[in-house]
Amino acid sequence: MSLIPKSHPRAKSLMIREKLVAGFEKGLVAKEGLLAQGRGEAFDYLIGEKTGKSAKLAIKVAAAQILLADSPVISVNGNIAALCPKEIVKLAKQTGSKIEVNLFYENEERKKAIVKILKNNGASEVLGTNPTLRVILSGIDSARRFVDKNGIFLADVVVVPLEDGDRTLALRKAGKTVITFDLNPLSRTAQTSNITIVDNVTRSIDLLTENCKKLSNKNKKTLKKIVEDFDNKKNLSNMINEIKNNLTRRSRIA
Ligand code: ATP
Ligand code: MG
């Protein structure tokens, strides 16, 4: 890893980038994953590289939704495995969620590397690797149409950090409740998910786990109310307003 001085104004962002490059070199991340990171970085700039009010609300609602689920699954791709494997395992353990590897650009070697890093970080089981348990999620063309019979196929709630729009739509059509982290409030994923956390996943994944812990002693009725009172479209438009306000503030400085 190259040395990034802590005083650098983009230090945190550059460190995340380095993590992803290291993940690419270890065979976890696809080339396209590096580009997805770039797209995310641009939006992180616009949201001010902080967890805003709307993201905090979405995190709380997501926590309630995960706690209400009968069979929650966290879907992991190369970027997530490179950026926050430990945090994903922590969230899964806190909530009793299963973990499934799901790649847009299917590659057995990469899949193995992802399973290995998740297991090294404490995962006891990682689904999505047994070819005899593969079933097809209709409505998409990519390798991601395959899901695990015991994982996403059965799930009622799926957490998909950094997902593609086609697949999000297919998950919705299959009747899943979809929770996503996506820095771009305008992406198809952000717009079609049930709960969209517009934030850098590296910044807010632990917040989600903390919220799950905090809400774990609440009864079903209270959790249901949190979910029912939430309007994802409205929250996304609040998020876009947060971006607008950031830009206005910055244009005054410039
Ligand atoms: P969609 O297919 O949903 O319309 P897209 O085609 O614009 O989205 P993709 O390349 O499919 O984008 O997915 C990458 C998405 O992941 C982008 O929206 C990007 O903002 C987001 N992203 C990248 N890195 C992060 C990160 N660290 N945390 C949260 N979101 C991220
Ligand atoms: Mg896409």
mmCIF file of N, CA and C in Angstrom, residues 53-63 65 158 160 168 172 176-182 184-199 225-242:
data_model
loop_
_atom_site.group_PDB
_atom_site.id
_atom_site.type_symbol
_atom_site.label_atom_id
_atom_site.label_comp_id
_atom_site.label_asym_id
_atom_site.label_seq_id
_atom_site.Cartn_x
_atom_site.Cartn_y
_atom_site.Cartn_z
ATOM 1 N N LYS A 53 -28.446 13.221 7.380
ATOM 2 C CA LYS A 53 -29.676 12.938 8.126
ATOM 3 C C LYS A 53 -30.522 11.845 7.461
ATOM 4 N N SER A 54 -30.670 11.953 6.157
ATOM 5 C CA SER A 54 -31.511 10.979 5.438
ATOM 6 C C SER A 54 -30.895 9.584 5.491
ATOM 7 N N ALA A 55 -29.570 9.525 5.412
ATOM 8 C CA ALA A 55 -28.904 8.213 5.494
ATOM 9 C C ALA A 55 -29.110 7.614 6.880
ATOM 10 N N LYS A 56 -29.016 8.473 7.902
ATOM 11 C CA LYS A 56 -29.199 7.968 9.276
ATOM 12 C C LYS A 56 -30.607 7.405 9.468
ATOM 13 N N LEU A 57 -31.596 8.097 8.889
ATOM 14 C CA LEU A 57 -32.967 7.595 8.997
ATOM 15 C C LEU A 57 -33.097 6.248 8.273
ATOM 16 N N ALA A 58 -32.540 6.170 7.048
ATOM 17 C CA ALA A 58 -32.633 4.913 6.284
ATOM 18 C C ALA A 58 -31.945 3.766 7.035
ATOM 19 N N ILE A 59 -30.869 4.084 7.729
ATOM 20 C CA ILE A 59 -30.149 3.051 8.494
ATOM 21 C C ILE A 59 -31.035 2.505 9.622
ATOM 22 N N LYS A 60 -31.702 3.414 10.303
ATOM 23 C CA LYS A 60 -32.592 2.980 11.405
ATOM 24 C C LYS A 60 -33.726 2.087 10.861
ATOM 25 N N VAL A 61 -34.317 2.520 9.746
ATOM 26 C CA VAL A 61 -35.417 1.751 9.166
ATOM 27 C C VAL A 61 -34.911 0.390 8.671
ATOM 28 N N ALA A 62 -33.723 0.413 8.056
ATOM 29 C CA ALA A 62 -33.135 -0.849 7.567
ATOM 30 C C ALA A 62 -32.919 -1.810 8.733
ATOM 31 N N ALA A 63 -32.454 -1.288 9.852
ATOM 32 C CA ALA A 63 -32.224 -2.137 11.029
ATOM 33 C C ALA A 63 -33.540 -2.770 11.481
ATOM 34 N N GLN A 65 -36.173 -3.299 9.692
ATOM 35 C CA GLN A 65 -36.609 -4.254 8.661
ATOM 36 C C GLN A 65 -35.841 -5.585 8.756
ATOM 37 N N VAL A 158 -33.356 -8.889 1.616
ATOM 38 C CA VAL A 158 -31.999 -9.039 1.093
ATOM 39 C C VAL A 158 -31.266 -7.703 1.212
ATOM 40 N N VAL A 160 -28.309 -5.661 -0.126
ATOM 41 C CA VAL A 160 -27.406 -5.684 -1.278
ATOM 42 C C VAL A 160 -26.590 -4.399 -1.332
ATOM 43 N N THR A 168 -31.512 -5.518 -8.872
ATOM 44 C CA THR A 168 -32.388 -4.993 -7.816
ATOM 45 C C THR A 168 -33.848 -5.167 -8.240
ATOM 46 N N ARG A 172 -36.806 -7.394 -6.570
ATOM 47 C CA ARG A 172 -38.116 -6.829 -6.200
ATOM 48 C C ARG A 172 -39.242 -7.636 -6.837
ATOM 49 N N LYS A 176 -38.854 -9.863 -2.993
ATOM 50 C CA LYS A 176 -37.946 -9.592 -1.864
ATOM 51 C C LYS A 176 -38.043 -8.127 -1.437
ATOM 52 N N THR A 177 -37.828 -7.918 -0.155
ATOM 53 C CA THR A 177 -37.649 -6.553 0.340
ATOM 54 C C THR A 177 -36.158 -6.260 0.232
ATOM 55 N N VAL A 178 -35.820 -5.189 -0.479
ATOM 56 C CA VAL A 178 -34.408 -4.922 -0.781
ATOM 57 C C VAL A 178 -33.892 -3.695 -0.024
ATOM 58 N N ILE A 179 -32.775 -3.915 0.669
ATOM 59 C CA ILE A 179 -32.089 -2.815 1.366
ATOM 60 C C ILE A 179 -30.753 -2.625 0.669
ATOM 61 N N THR A 180 -30.430 -1.387 0.291
ATOM 62 C CA THR A 180 -29.150 -1.185 -0.381
ATOM 63 C C THR A 180 -28.364 -0.021 0.203
ATOM 64 N N PHE A 181 -27.059 -0.091 0.016
ATOM 65 C CA PHE A 181 -26.187 1.066 0.232
ATOM 66 C C PHE A 181 -25.816 1.531 -1.166
ATOM 67 N N ASP A 182 -26.069 2.764 -1.497
ATOM 68 C CA ASP A 182 -25.667 3.265 -2.816
ATOM 69 C C ASP A 182 -25.429 4.763 -2.707
ATOM 70 N N ASN A 184 -25.171 6.840 -4.996
ATOM 71 C CA ASN A 184 -25.873 7.618 -6.015
ATOM 72 C C ASN A 184 -27.386 7.532 -5.798
ATOM 73 N N PRO A 185 -27.998 8.621 -5.318
ATOM 74 C CA PRO A 185 -29.447 8.557 -5.045
ATOM 75 C C PRO A 185 -30.276 8.434 -6.316
ATOM 76 N N LEU A 186 -29.633 8.642 -7.479
ATOM 77 C CA LEU A 186 -30.369 8.603 -8.739
ATOM 78 C C LEU A 186 -30.248 7.264 -9.464
ATOM 79 N N SER A 187 -29.424 6.363 -8.968
ATOM 80 C CA SER A 187 -29.232 5.086 -9.677
ATOM 81 C C SER A 187 -30.528 4.291 -9.662
ATOM 82 N N ARG A 188 -30.618 3.340 -10.584
ATOM 83 C CA ARG A 188 -31.828 2.515 -10.611
ATOM 84 C C ARG A 188 -31.931 1.705 -9.318
ATOM 85 N N THR A 189 -30.772 1.267 -8.817
ATOM 86 C CA THR A 189 -30.787 0.517 -7.554
ATOM 87 C C THR A 189 -31.373 1.359 -6.427
ATOM 88 N N ALA A 190 -30.862 2.603 -6.329
ATOM 89 C CA ALA A 190 -31.350 3.495 -5.268
ATOM 90 C C ALA A 190 -32.855 3.706 -5.408
ATOM 91 N N GLN A 191 -33.289 3.880 -6.648
ATOM 92 C CA GLN A 191 -34.685 4.212 -6.886
ATOM 93 C C GLN A 191 -35.636 3.021 -6.765
ATOM 94 N N THR A 192 -35.119 1.794 -6.968
ATOM 95 C CA THR A 192 -36.044 0.646 -6.928
ATOM 96 C C THR A 192 -36.000 -0.140 -5.616
ATOM 97 N N SER A 193 -35.004 0.134 -4.781
ATOM 98 C CA SER A 193 -34.941 -0.591 -3.509
ATOM 99 C C SER A 193 -36.064 -0.130 -2.572
ATOM 100 N N ASN A 194 -36.343 -0.935 -1.574
ATOM 101 C CA ASN A 194 -37.335 -0.523 -0.573
ATOM 102 C C ASN A 194 -36.735 0.465 0.409
ATOM 103 N N ILE A 195 -35.466 0.216 0.762
ATOM 104 C CA ILE A 195 -34.779 1.108 1.700
ATOM 105 C C ILE A 195 -33.388 1.385 1.139
ATOM 106 N N THR A 196 -33.113 2.655 0.844
ATOM 107 C CA THR A 196 -31.830 3.024 0.242
ATOM 108 C C THR A 196 -31.024 3.866 1.219
ATOM 109 N N ILE A 197 -29.847 3.349 1.556
ATOM 110 C CA ILE A 197 -28.938 4.107 2.418
ATOM 111 C C ILE A 197 -27.939 4.809 1.504
ATOM 112 N N VAL A 198 -28.127 6.122 1.318
ATOM 113 C CA VAL A 198 -27.218 6.852 0.425
ATOM 114 C C VAL A 198 -26.011 7.286 1.251
ATOM 115 N N ASP A 199 -25.038 6.415 1.276
ATOM 116 C CA ASP A 199 -23.816 6.687 2.037
ATOM 117 C C ASP A 199 -22.747 5.719 1.572
ATOM 118 N N LYS A 225 -43.820 -0.200 12.985
ATOM 119 C CA LYS A 225 -44.197 1.212 12.862
ATOM 120 C C LYS A 225 -43.043 2.005 12.228
ATOM 121 N N ILE A 226 -41.815 1.687 12.649
ATOM 122 C CA ILE A 226 -40.637 2.380 12.087
ATOM 123 C C ILE A 226 -40.599 2.156 10.570
ATOM 124 N N VAL A 227 -40.855 0.909 10.146
ATOM 125 C CA VAL A 227 -40.793 0.587 8.715
ATOM 126 C C VAL A 227 -41.961 1.245 7.967
ATOM 127 N N GLU A 228 -43.153 1.148 8.554
ATOM 128 C CA GLU A 228 -44.344 1.669 7.862
ATOM 129 C C GLU A 228 -44.319 3.189 7.711
ATOM 130 N N ASP A 229 -43.699 3.868 8.669
ATOM 131 C CA ASP A 229 -43.664 5.336 8.610
ATOM 132 C C ASP A 229 -42.650 5.855 7.592
ATOM 133 N N PHE A 230 -41.865 4.944 7.023
ATOM 134 C CA PHE A 230 -40.778 5.367 6.131
ATOM 135 C C PHE A 230 -41.249 5.420 4.677
ATOM 136 N N ASP A 231 -40.807 6.472 3.974
ATOM 137 C CA ASP A 231 -41.118 6.621 2.557
ATOM 138 C C ASP A 231 -39.783 6.783 1.825
ATOM 139 N N ASN A 232 -39.378 5.722 1.110
ATOM 140 C CA ASN A 232 -38.042 5.747 0.490
ATOM 141 C C ASN A 232 -37.912 6.852 -0.547
ATOM 142 N N LYS A 233 -38.952 7.045 -1.340
ATOM 143 C CA LYS A 233 -38.905 8.078 -2.396
ATOM 144 C C LYS A 233 -38.702 9.461 -1.769
ATOM 145 N N LYS A 234 -39.454 9.689 -0.691
ATOM 146 C CA LYS A 234 -39.357 10.984 -0.020
ATOM 147 C C LYS A 234 -37.951 11.153 0.579
ATOM 148 N N ASN A 235 -37.454 10.072 1.171
ATOM 149 C CA ASN A 235 -36.130 10.139 1.787
ATOM 150 C C ASN A 235 -35.053 10.409 0.728
ATOM 151 N N LEU A 236 -35.232 9.786 -0.462
ATOM 152 C CA LEU A 236 -34.258 10.027 -1.535
ATOM 153 C C LEU A 236 -34.317 11.472 -1.999
ATOM 154 N N SER A 237 -35.520 12.014 -2.052
ATOM 155 C CA SER A 237 -35.585 13.409 -2.499
ATOM 156 C C SER A 237 -35.022 14.335 -1.415
ATOM 157 N N ASN A 238 -35.163 13.974 -0.143
ATOM 158 C CA ASN A 238 -34.485 14.752 0.917
ATOM 159 C C ASN A 238 -32.973 14.677 0.747
ATOM 160 N N MET A 239 -32.518 13.502 0.362
ATOM 161 C CA MET A 239 -31.073 13.294 0.155
ATOM 162 C C MET A 239 -30.575 14.194 -0.981
ATOM 163 N N ILE A 240 -31.372 14.255 -2.041
ATOM 164 C CA ILE A 240 -30.972 15.102 -3.179
ATOM 165 C C ILE A 240 -30.934 16.570 -2.739
ATOM 166 N N ASN A 241 -31.859 16.939 -1.852
ATOM 167 C CA ASN A 241 -31.822 18.300 -1.299
ATOM 168 C C ASN A 241 -30.576 18.529 -0.459
ATOM 169 N N GLU A 242 -30.155 17.491 0.286
ATOM 170 C CA GLU A 242 -28.911 17.617 1.070
ATOM 171 C C GLU A 242 -27.744 17.905 0.120
#
